[in-house]
Short mmCIF file of C-alpha atoms and ligand atoms in Angstrom, two decimals:
data_model
loop_
_atom_site.label_atom_id
_atom_site.label_comp_id
_atom_site.label_asym_id
_atom_site.label_seq_id
_atom_site.Cartn_x
_atom_site.Cartn_y
_atom_site.Cartn_z
CA MET A 1 45.42 23.92 -16.22
CA TRP A 2 42.87 24.17 -13.32
CA GLY A 3 45.53 24.32 -10.64
CA GLY A 4 46.14 22.07 -7.53
CA ARG A 5 42.61 22.51 -6.37
CA PHE A 6 41.09 20.44 -9.36
CA ALA A 7 43.65 18.14 -10.10
CA GLU A 8 42.02 15.74 -7.52
CA GLY A 9 38.74 17.30 -7.23
CA PRO A 10 36.74 16.40 -10.08
CA SER A 11 37.63 12.63 -10.07
CA ALA A 12 36.54 12.54 -6.39
CA ILE A 13 33.38 14.42 -7.09
CA MET A 14 32.78 12.03 -10.07
CA ARG A 15 33.33 8.95 -7.92
CA GLU A 16 30.81 10.18 -5.43
CA ILE A 17 28.26 11.43 -7.89
CA ASN A 18 28.36 8.24 -9.82
CA ALA A 19 28.41 5.48 -7.13
CA SER A 20 25.20 3.72 -6.69
CA ILE A 21 26.69 1.12 -4.39
CA PRO A 22 25.65 2.61 -1.05
CA PHE A 23 21.96 1.79 -1.90
CA ASP A 24 22.11 -0.52 -4.78
CA LYS A 25 23.90 -3.26 -2.77
CA ALA A 26 20.30 -4.19 -1.71
CA LEU A 27 20.07 -5.77 -5.07
CA TRP A 28 22.83 -8.31 -4.46
CA ARG A 29 20.70 -11.30 -4.15
CA GLN A 30 19.01 -10.52 -7.51
CA ASP A 31 22.12 -9.64 -9.01
CA VAL A 32 23.77 -13.19 -8.25
CA ALA A 33 20.44 -15.03 -9.28
CA ALA A 34 20.47 -13.06 -12.47
CA SER A 35 24.46 -13.83 -13.05
CA LYS A 36 23.68 -17.51 -12.40
CA ALA A 37 20.87 -17.84 -14.85
CA HIS A 38 23.00 -15.93 -17.47
CA VAL A 39 25.99 -18.04 -17.13
CA ALA A 40 24.12 -21.28 -17.01
CA MET A 41 22.51 -20.30 -20.29
CA LEU A 42 25.89 -19.08 -21.69
CA GLY A 43 27.14 -22.75 -20.82
CA ALA A 44 24.24 -24.39 -22.24
CA GLN A 45 24.46 -22.47 -25.58
CA GLY A 46 28.20 -23.39 -25.84
CA ILE A 47 28.96 -19.63 -25.78
CA VAL A 48 31.29 -20.41 -22.57
CA SER A 49 32.72 -23.64 -21.80
CA ALA A 50 30.87 -25.99 -19.39
CA GLU A 51 34.18 -25.94 -17.36
CA ASP A 52 34.42 -22.04 -17.29
CA ALA A 53 30.52 -21.79 -16.46
CA ALA A 54 30.78 -24.12 -13.68
CA ALA A 55 33.70 -22.01 -12.16
CA ILE A 56 31.81 -18.97 -12.52
CA THR A 57 28.92 -20.32 -10.94
CA ALA A 58 30.81 -21.70 -7.90
CA GLY A 59 32.60 -18.35 -7.74
CA LEU A 60 29.23 -16.55 -7.53
CA ASP A 61 27.95 -18.93 -5.02
CA GLN A 62 31.04 -17.97 -2.93
CA VAL A 63 30.78 -13.95 -3.62
CA ALA A 64 27.01 -14.60 -2.10
CA ALA A 65 28.22 -16.40 0.96
CA GLU A 66 30.44 -13.63 1.54
CA TYR A 67 27.70 -11.04 1.15
CA ALA A 68 25.54 -12.89 3.37
CA ALA A 69 28.06 -13.22 6.20
CA ASN A 70 29.72 -9.75 6.01
CA GLY A 71 27.65 -7.62 3.93
CA VAL A 72 28.47 -5.98 0.73
CA PRO A 73 31.63 -3.89 0.59
CA GLU A 74 31.09 -0.46 -0.42
CA ASN A 75 33.99 0.75 -2.69
CA TRP A 76 32.96 3.80 -4.83
CA ASP A 77 35.72 3.06 -7.44
CA LEU A 78 33.62 -0.10 -8.17
CA GLU A 79 30.35 2.21 -8.73
CA ASP A 80 27.70 -0.34 -8.48
CA ILE A 81 26.61 -3.77 -7.36
CA HIS A 82 27.36 -5.24 -10.70
CA MET A 83 30.97 -4.31 -10.78
CA THR A 84 31.35 -4.87 -6.94
CA THR A 85 30.24 -8.49 -7.69
CA GLU A 86 32.30 -8.97 -10.85
CA SER A 87 35.41 -7.74 -9.39
CA ARG A 88 35.08 -9.75 -6.28
CA LEU A 89 34.38 -12.90 -8.70
CA ALA A 90 37.69 -12.01 -10.40
CA GLU A 91 39.59 -11.92 -7.48
CA LEU A 92 38.18 -15.40 -6.23
CA ILE A 93 38.44 -17.21 -9.63
CA GLY A 94 40.84 -15.13 -11.90
CA PRO A 95 40.53 -13.99 -15.42
CA VAL A 96 37.70 -16.66 -16.25
CA ALA A 97 35.22 -14.35 -14.52
CA GLY A 98 35.46 -11.88 -17.42
CA ARG A 99 33.54 -14.30 -19.40
CA LEU A 100 30.55 -13.71 -17.30
CA HIS A 101 29.70 -10.37 -19.00
CA THR A 102 29.52 -11.93 -22.54
CA ALA A 103 26.29 -11.07 -24.19
CA ARG A 104 24.86 -8.76 -21.65
CA SER A 105 25.54 -5.30 -20.17
CA ARG A 106 24.70 -3.60 -16.87
CA ASN A 107 22.01 -1.95 -18.67
CA ASP A 108 19.81 -5.11 -19.04
CA GLN A 109 21.47 -6.44 -15.82
CA VAL A 110 20.21 -3.77 -13.78
CA ALA A 111 16.66 -3.81 -15.26
CA THR A 112 16.48 -7.42 -14.71
CA ASP A 113 17.66 -7.13 -11.02
CA PHE A 114 15.23 -4.42 -10.14
CA ARG A 115 12.46 -6.08 -11.71
CA LEU A 116 13.24 -9.04 -9.38
CA TRP A 117 13.50 -6.88 -6.45
CA VAL A 118 10.21 -4.82 -7.25
CA ARG A 119 8.44 -8.27 -7.75
CA ASP A 120 9.59 -9.41 -4.39
CA ALA A 121 8.14 -6.04 -2.89
CA ILE A 122 4.99 -6.81 -4.63
CA ASP A 123 4.62 -9.92 -3.01
CA GLN A 124 5.61 -8.47 0.28
CA ALA A 125 2.92 -5.71 0.00
CA ASP A 126 0.40 -8.06 -1.00
CA ALA A 127 1.18 -10.31 2.06
CA GLY A 128 0.84 -7.31 4.32
CA LEU A 129 -2.41 -6.31 2.93
CA LYS A 130 -3.68 -9.72 3.26
CA ALA A 131 -2.95 -9.70 6.92
CA LEU A 132 -4.59 -6.56 7.38
CA GLN A 133 -7.66 -7.65 5.72
CA VAL A 134 -7.69 -10.74 8.02
CA ALA A 135 -7.55 -8.39 10.97
CA LEU A 136 -10.36 -6.29 9.51
CA VAL A 137 -12.84 -9.18 8.99
CA ASN A 138 -12.14 -10.50 12.36
CA ARG A 139 -13.15 -7.25 14.19
CA ALA A 140 -15.96 -6.67 11.50
CA GLY A 141 -17.50 -10.01 12.43
CA GLU A 142 -17.08 -9.07 16.06
CA HIS A 143 -18.81 -5.85 15.37
CA ALA A 144 -21.40 -6.79 12.82
CA ASP A 145 -24.20 -5.38 15.34
CA SER A 146 -22.26 -2.66 16.98
CA ILE A 147 -23.84 0.68 16.20
CA MET A 148 -21.89 3.97 15.46
CA PRO A 149 -22.71 7.14 13.87
CA GLY A 150 -21.88 7.12 10.34
CA PHE A 151 -20.60 10.47 8.98
CA THR A 152 -20.61 12.77 6.08
CA HIS A 153 -18.72 16.01 6.45
CA LEU A 154 -17.67 14.41 9.68
CA GLN A 155 -21.06 15.26 10.99
CA THR A 156 -23.31 12.53 12.29
CA ALA A 157 -25.47 11.35 9.34
CA GLN A 158 -27.05 8.01 9.97
CA PRO A 159 -26.45 5.21 12.21
CA VAL A 160 -24.15 2.40 10.79
CA THR A 161 -22.54 -0.52 12.31
CA LEU A 162 -18.81 -0.46 13.15
CA GLY A 163 -18.55 -3.92 11.26
CA HIS A 164 -19.71 -2.06 8.25
CA HIS A 165 -17.39 0.91 8.54
CA LEU A 166 -14.38 -1.58 9.07
CA MET A 167 -15.33 -3.67 5.82
CA ALA A 168 -14.99 -0.43 3.86
CA TYR A 169 -11.29 -0.68 4.38
CA TYR A 170 -11.44 -4.51 3.44
CA GLU A 171 -12.80 -3.35 0.20
CA MET A 172 -9.93 -0.85 -0.48
CA ALA A 173 -7.60 -3.49 0.44
CA THR A 174 -9.29 -5.63 -2.10
CA ARG A 175 -8.82 -3.12 -4.93
CA ASP A 176 -5.09 -2.36 -3.56
CA ARG A 177 -4.33 -6.09 -4.07
CA SER A 178 -5.79 -6.45 -7.26
CA ARG A 179 -3.61 -3.30 -8.56
CA LEU A 180 -0.35 -5.10 -7.26
CA ALA A 181 -1.64 -8.26 -9.08
CA SER A 182 -1.88 -6.43 -12.41
CA ALA A 183 1.41 -4.53 -11.75
CA ARG A 184 3.21 -8.05 -11.12
CA ASP A 185 1.78 -9.24 -14.21
CA ARG A 186 3.01 -6.52 -16.34
CA LEU A 187 6.34 -6.54 -14.57
CA ASN A 188 7.02 -10.16 -15.34
CA GLN A 189 8.93 -10.07 -18.56
CA CYS A 190 12.74 -10.74 -18.42
CA PRO A 191 15.00 -7.84 -19.95
CA LEU A 192 18.03 -9.95 -19.63
CA GLY A 193 19.75 -10.59 -23.12
CA SER A 194 18.66 -6.94 -24.29
CA ALA A 195 22.35 -6.03 -23.59
CA ALA A 196 23.24 -2.57 -23.86
CA LEU A 197 20.36 -1.54 -25.97
CA ALA A 198 20.39 -3.20 -29.06
CA GLY A 199 20.45 -6.98 -28.31
CA THR A 200 23.37 -9.09 -29.07
CA GLY A 201 25.10 -11.06 -31.84
CA PHE A 202 25.80 -14.06 -29.73
CA PRO A 203 23.36 -17.02 -29.84
CA ILE A 204 21.72 -16.75 -26.54
CA ASP A 205 18.54 -18.29 -25.28
CA ARG A 206 16.24 -15.68 -23.77
CA GLN A 207 13.52 -18.17 -23.00
CA ALA A 208 15.98 -19.95 -20.75
CA THR A 209 17.04 -17.17 -18.59
CA ALA A 210 13.44 -15.82 -18.51
CA GLN A 211 12.26 -19.16 -17.34
CA ALA A 212 15.14 -19.74 -14.77
CA LEU A 213 14.38 -16.43 -13.21
CA GLY A 214 10.44 -16.91 -12.84
CA PHE A 215 9.66 -14.49 -15.67
CA SER A 216 6.66 -15.55 -17.82
CA GLU A 217 8.37 -14.59 -20.99
CA PRO A 218 11.42 -12.18 -22.32
CA THR A 219 10.62 -8.67 -23.25
CA ARG A 220 10.12 -8.15 -26.87
CA ASN A 221 12.16 -4.77 -27.67
CA SER A 222 15.57 -4.22 -26.48
CA LEU A 223 15.48 -0.50 -26.34
CA ASP A 224 12.31 -0.32 -24.14
CA ALA A 225 13.60 -3.23 -22.10
CA VAL A 226 16.63 -1.42 -20.79
CA SER A 227 15.04 1.97 -20.38
CA ASP A 228 11.59 0.95 -19.08
CA ARG A 229 10.98 1.68 -15.44
CA ASP A 230 7.07 1.23 -15.85
CA PHE A 231 7.30 -1.63 -13.44
CA ALA A 232 8.59 0.38 -10.74
CA LEU A 233 6.24 3.18 -11.42
CA ASP A 234 3.34 0.80 -11.38
CA TYR A 235 4.43 -0.57 -7.98
CA LEU A 236 4.86 3.10 -6.58
CA MET A 237 1.49 4.02 -7.78
CA ALA A 238 0.00 1.15 -6.24
CA ALA A 239 2.15 1.66 -3.22
CA ALA A 240 1.00 5.36 -2.90
CA GLN A 241 -2.63 4.28 -3.17
CA ILE A 242 -2.19 1.84 -0.43
CA ALA A 243 -0.31 4.63 1.61
CA LEU A 244 -3.46 6.78 1.16
CA HIS A 245 -5.89 4.51 2.16
CA LEU A 246 -3.65 3.35 5.24
CA SER A 247 -3.50 7.10 6.03
CA ARG A 248 -7.42 7.45 6.05
CA LEU A 249 -7.62 4.22 8.19
CA ALA A 250 -5.04 5.85 10.45
CA GLU A 251 -6.79 9.19 10.78
CA GLU A 252 -10.01 7.26 11.82
CA PHE A 253 -8.25 5.58 14.53
CA ILE A 254 -6.69 9.14 15.58
CA ILE A 255 -10.16 10.67 15.88
CA TRP A 256 -11.81 7.82 17.47
CA ALA A 257 -9.01 7.69 20.18
CA SER A 258 -9.32 11.52 20.88
CA GLN A 259 -11.15 11.91 24.17
CA PRO A 260 -14.14 14.21 23.04
CA PHE A 261 -14.97 11.12 20.59
CA GLY A 262 -13.83 8.20 22.88
CA PHE A 263 -14.71 5.60 20.45
CA ALA A 264 -11.45 3.65 20.83
CA SER A 265 -8.63 2.95 23.15
CA LEU A 266 -5.50 2.11 20.94
CA PRO A 267 -3.14 -0.66 21.83
CA ASP A 268 -0.55 0.34 24.21
CA ALA A 269 2.11 -1.17 22.05
CA LEU A 270 1.24 1.18 19.20
CA SER A 271 0.99 4.29 21.62
CA THR A 272 3.37 6.56 23.29
CA GLY A 273 3.13 8.48 26.49
CA SER A 274 3.92 12.13 26.82
CA SER A 275 7.12 13.17 28.80
CA ILE A 276 5.10 16.13 30.51
CA MET A 277 1.40 15.10 30.71
CA PRO A 278 0.96 11.86 32.61
CA GLN A 279 -2.52 11.43 31.45
CA LYS A 280 -1.69 11.23 27.54
CA LYS A 281 -1.61 8.19 25.66
CA ASN A 282 -0.45 9.48 22.05
CA PRO A 283 -1.55 7.86 18.67
CA ASP A 284 2.01 8.44 17.37
CA ALA A 285 2.04 4.93 15.23
CA ALA A 286 -1.33 6.17 13.41
CA GLU A 287 0.04 9.71 13.07
CA LEU A 288 3.17 8.31 11.35
CA VAL A 289 1.28 6.01 9.04
CA ARG A 290 -0.55 9.32 8.14
CA GLY A 291 2.69 11.11 7.78
CA HIS A 292 4.75 8.48 5.91
CA ALA A 293 1.79 8.37 3.20
CA GLY A 294 3.38 11.76 2.21
CA ARG A 295 6.96 10.33 1.74
CA ILE A 296 5.49 7.26 -0.14
CA ILE A 297 3.52 9.72 -2.47
CA GLY A 298 6.65 11.60 -2.74
CA SER A 299 8.73 8.63 -4.06
CA LEU A 300 6.08 8.22 -6.80
CA THR A 301 6.55 11.66 -7.60
CA ALA A 302 10.22 11.60 -7.61
CA LEU A 303 10.43 8.70 -10.07
CA MET A 304 7.86 10.15 -12.49
CA ILE A 305 10.17 13.29 -12.65
CA THR A 306 13.15 11.32 -13.04
CA MET A 307 11.85 9.44 -15.98
CA LYS A 308 9.93 12.25 -17.78
CA GLY A 309 11.54 13.42 -21.06
CA LEU A 310 14.25 10.82 -21.11
CA PRO A 311 15.19 9.69 -24.71
CA LEU A 312 15.54 6.06 -25.48
CA ALA A 313 17.58 4.10 -24.02
CA TYR A 314 19.47 3.92 -20.99
CA SER A 315 20.51 7.23 -19.18
CA LYS A 316 22.21 7.54 -15.96
CA ASP A 317 19.42 9.41 -14.47
CA MET A 318 17.71 5.96 -14.16
CA GLN A 319 20.08 4.93 -11.69
CA ASP A 320 18.12 7.34 -9.28
CA ASP A 321 15.33 4.81 -9.82
CA LYS A 322 16.24 2.79 -6.71
CA PRO A 323 16.24 5.18 -3.61
CA PRO A 324 12.55 6.07 -3.92
CA VAL A 325 11.44 2.59 -4.56
CA PHE A 326 13.68 1.33 -1.55
CA GLU A 327 12.15 3.98 0.68
CA ALA A 328 8.60 3.39 -0.25
CA ALA A 329 8.82 -0.44 0.21
CA SER A 330 10.37 -0.16 3.61
CA LEU A 331 7.89 2.70 4.85
CA LEU A 332 4.90 0.50 3.42
CA THR A 333 5.91 -2.63 5.06
CA LEU A 334 6.13 -0.75 8.35
CA CYS A 335 2.66 1.07 7.80
CA LEU A 336 0.87 -2.13 6.84
CA ALA A 337 2.17 -3.94 9.99
CA ALA A 338 1.24 -0.86 12.35
CA MET A 339 -2.23 -0.71 10.98
CA GLU A 340 -2.68 -4.59 11.00
CA GLY A 341 -1.82 -4.19 14.59
CA MET A 342 -4.04 -1.16 15.21
CA VAL A 343 -7.21 -2.95 13.92
CA ALA A 344 -6.26 -6.27 15.75
CA GLY A 345 -5.61 -4.75 19.11
CA THR A 346 -7.74 -1.60 19.43
CA THR A 347 -10.47 -1.73 22.15
CA PHE A 348 -13.80 -0.46 20.71
CA ARG A 349 -15.94 1.48 23.11
CA THR A 350 -19.15 0.41 21.57
CA GLU A 351 -21.39 2.02 24.39
CA ARG A 352 -19.89 5.30 23.46
CA MET A 353 -20.29 4.85 19.87
CA ARG A 354 -23.79 3.88 20.33
CA ALA A 355 -24.56 6.96 22.46
CA ALA A 356 -23.03 9.35 20.08
CA ALA A 357 -25.23 7.58 17.25
CA GLU A 358 -28.15 8.26 19.38
CA LEU A 359 -27.27 11.62 20.27
CA GLY A 360 -26.69 13.12 16.77
CA TYR A 361 -30.36 12.95 15.44
CA ALA A 362 -28.80 10.15 13.18
CA THR A 363 -32.20 8.72 12.48
CA ALA A 364 -33.91 12.04 11.15
CA THR A 365 -33.87 10.19 7.60
CA ASP A 366 -35.52 7.37 9.02
CA LEU A 367 -38.35 9.70 10.19
CA ALA A 368 -38.57 11.35 6.76
CA ASP A 369 -38.48 7.82 5.17
CA TRP A 370 -41.30 6.74 7.32
CA LEU A 371 -43.40 9.99 6.19
CA VAL A 372 -42.93 8.88 2.55
CA ARG A 373 -43.71 5.27 3.17
CA GLN A 374 -46.43 5.47 5.68
CA ALA A 375 -48.07 8.71 4.96
CA ASN A 376 -47.19 9.05 1.11
CA ILE A 377 -45.69 12.16 1.43
CA PRO A 378 -43.21 13.42 -1.14
CA PHE A 379 -39.75 13.01 0.16
CA ARG A 380 -38.94 16.85 -0.06
CA GLU A 381 -41.88 17.70 2.20
CA ALA A 382 -40.84 14.75 4.47
CA HIS A 383 -37.64 16.24 4.93
CA HIS A 384 -38.84 19.72 5.87
CA ILE A 385 -41.33 18.26 8.26
CA THR A 386 -38.35 16.23 9.91
CA GLY A 387 -36.46 19.30 9.94
CA ALA A 388 -38.82 21.01 12.29
CA ALA A 389 -38.99 17.79 14.36
CA VAL A 390 -35.18 17.70 14.80
CA LYS A 391 -35.31 21.51 15.85
CA LEU A 392 -37.80 20.73 18.47
CA ALA A 393 -35.70 17.90 19.85
CA GLU A 394 -32.61 19.93 19.70
CA SER A 395 -34.42 22.73 21.56
CA ARG A 396 -35.27 20.34 24.42
CA GLY A 397 -31.97 18.48 24.28
CA VAL A 398 -33.55 15.11 23.69
CA ALA A 399 -33.48 12.51 21.12
CA LEU A 400 -35.84 12.43 18.31
CA ASP A 401 -37.45 9.13 19.73
CA ALA A 402 -37.99 10.86 23.24
CA LEU A 403 -40.34 13.56 21.66
CA PRO A 404 -43.79 12.86 22.76
CA LEU A 405 -46.19 11.99 19.96
CA ALA A 406 -48.50 14.86 20.60
CA ASP A 407 -45.51 17.07 19.86
CA LEU A 408 -44.71 15.20 16.72
CA GLN A 409 -48.21 15.44 15.64
CA ALA A 410 -48.36 19.13 16.24
CA ILE A 411 -45.64 19.40 13.53
CA ASP A 412 -47.38 17.14 11.08
CA GLY A 413 -50.89 15.56 11.98
CA ARG A 414 -50.10 12.54 9.71
CA ILE A 415 -47.51 11.09 12.19
CA ASP A 416 -48.71 8.11 14.33
CA GLU A 417 -47.30 5.91 17.08
CA ARG A 418 -45.98 3.41 14.77
CA VAL A 419 -43.22 6.20 13.87
CA PHE A 420 -41.25 5.11 17.22
CA ALA A 421 -40.42 1.70 15.72
CA ALA A 422 -38.48 3.59 12.90
CA LEU A 423 -36.79 5.99 15.24
CA SER A 424 -34.49 3.89 17.08
CA VAL A 425 -30.86 3.35 15.92
CA ASP A 426 -31.34 -0.41 15.75
CA ALA A 427 -34.31 -0.20 13.50
CA SER A 428 -32.56 2.37 11.40
CA VAL A 429 -29.57 0.05 10.58
CA ALA A 430 -31.62 -3.22 10.54
CA SER A 431 -33.74 -1.20 7.74
CA ARG A 432 -30.71 -0.77 5.63
CA ALA A 433 -30.51 -3.96 4.38
CA SER A 434 -30.11 -3.34 0.54
CA TYR A 435 -27.28 -5.19 -0.89
CA GLY A 436 -23.88 -3.60 0.35
CA GLY A 437 -25.88 -1.71 2.98
CA THR A 438 -25.13 -1.39 6.78
CA ALA A 439 -27.70 -3.81 8.14
CA PRO A 440 -26.23 -6.40 10.41
CA GLU A 441 -27.38 -9.25 8.37
CA GLN A 442 -25.78 -7.80 5.34
CA VAL A 443 -22.36 -7.05 7.33
CA ARG A 444 -22.34 -10.74 8.24
CA GLN A 445 -22.83 -12.00 4.63
CA ARG A 446 -20.10 -9.63 3.39
CA VAL A 447 -17.78 -10.84 6.36
CA ALA A 448 -18.65 -14.48 5.42
CA GLU A 449 -17.67 -13.99 1.77
CA ALA A 450 -14.57 -12.23 2.84
CA ARG A 451 -13.44 -15.08 4.94
CA LEU A 452 -14.04 -17.37 2.29
CA ALA A 453 -11.98 -15.17 -0.15
CA LEU A 454 -8.99 -15.03 2.43
CA GLY A 455 -9.08 -18.70 2.90
CA LEU A 456 -10.17 -18.46 6.68
CA GLU A 457 -13.00 -20.89 6.28
N1 LIG B 501 24.24 1.39 -11.46
C1 LIG B 501 23.74 1.69 -12.85
C2 LIG B 501 22.31 2.10 -12.47
O1 LIG B 501 21.95 1.35 -11.43
C3 LIG B 501 24.05 0.33 -13.63
C4 LIG B 501 23.47 0.66 -15.19
C5 LIG B 501 24.94 1.24 -15.74
N2 LIG B 501 24.97 1.49 -16.93
C6 LIG B 501 25.69 2.32 -17.75
N3 LIG B 501 25.55 2.23 -19.12
N4 LIG B 501 26.46 3.04 -17.11
O2 LIG B 501 21.48 2.32 -13.37
#
């Protein structure tokens, strides 16, 4: 009826739009493991004979060995990893292969496989974050006393220590790891046995398959189990937050490595040269970490939009859950490794950092605080007096502590020579010894606690 053009066309397009094997072949290990757990349970429950269960198990092991050796064949007619594996199993062991799919459906199968895959991705992200934390605490310990300008609005604000600055990212990574841990907790229920959507009439043992696959329990509602992708979203939310943190850290390194700052020289191994400007060493890895955050956050957005408005239970839209998760996971692994290397391998130019802290009137707050403490002046008035001192120092092009006492006294007669002890950057950071403050003694305590938490001591 549609003529020659369409006699072939629609089925070719259907095959192509339907096929998930080009990407879901990444699930083959999980698919084989879940099938083995399922058939072992079918055998134990007497739903298939012990003999058939053994034949299927041996066949699955052979399919897995073939995949490991030669990769997973991509035949669009077989749609996905589940049908690809079952069809190869049938080639190997004959019609008995058809018993494997008793009391299950691809809907609970894919939900199970994907949970297993995401669980591994969570563990991998956690390991990457831990390695980054180790690099951060090592460098923070080295630089508990190194003074740098602390910024607000990227304007010099108050002196801080580099160790304190690096430990800020340690804290972010700690929160990221706790997000991953709670995502893992919620994920760890087994959908297998929910079948297509309503459960099954066969006397299956869901506790057994859940346990065999390392889940803490079976899911409790079959409709939810086959249509839930919260576990993937939980992972992507955590990944997006991690990527966001990594991009902030990457941006710090990019700024620090730029010549006008000159705070850091990035590792050669994570930089590139310019094909035209011989003097250049570009922070490409850090820039790509910053850039990849966009793609990881985009993955989260993509899957949220795929899932919104889907009625219960499974719909084919959900096949699109995998590419964003796969992409986010491989980018995240790379970004974590890059930033770990960046933190571990960067040379910090502590003399430049210190000089910048001294130049930027970073101790102006210390002068104001001194006026409050020593001369009992209300803070707002002290702020005003200090502003005048900064203005004077700026007009002379000198640091605050280089102003002669007489000039400071001309601004406010209540200032005396004890003020100079408060105006050095060292005195400034040492004074900020409130819990969680930048004082070297505080930083050393946080580093020691972190080293214990990481199992380094
Ligand atoms: N390839 C499918 C997916 O990834 C497997 C589930 C197919 N289920 C179905 N009822 N067609 O979602």
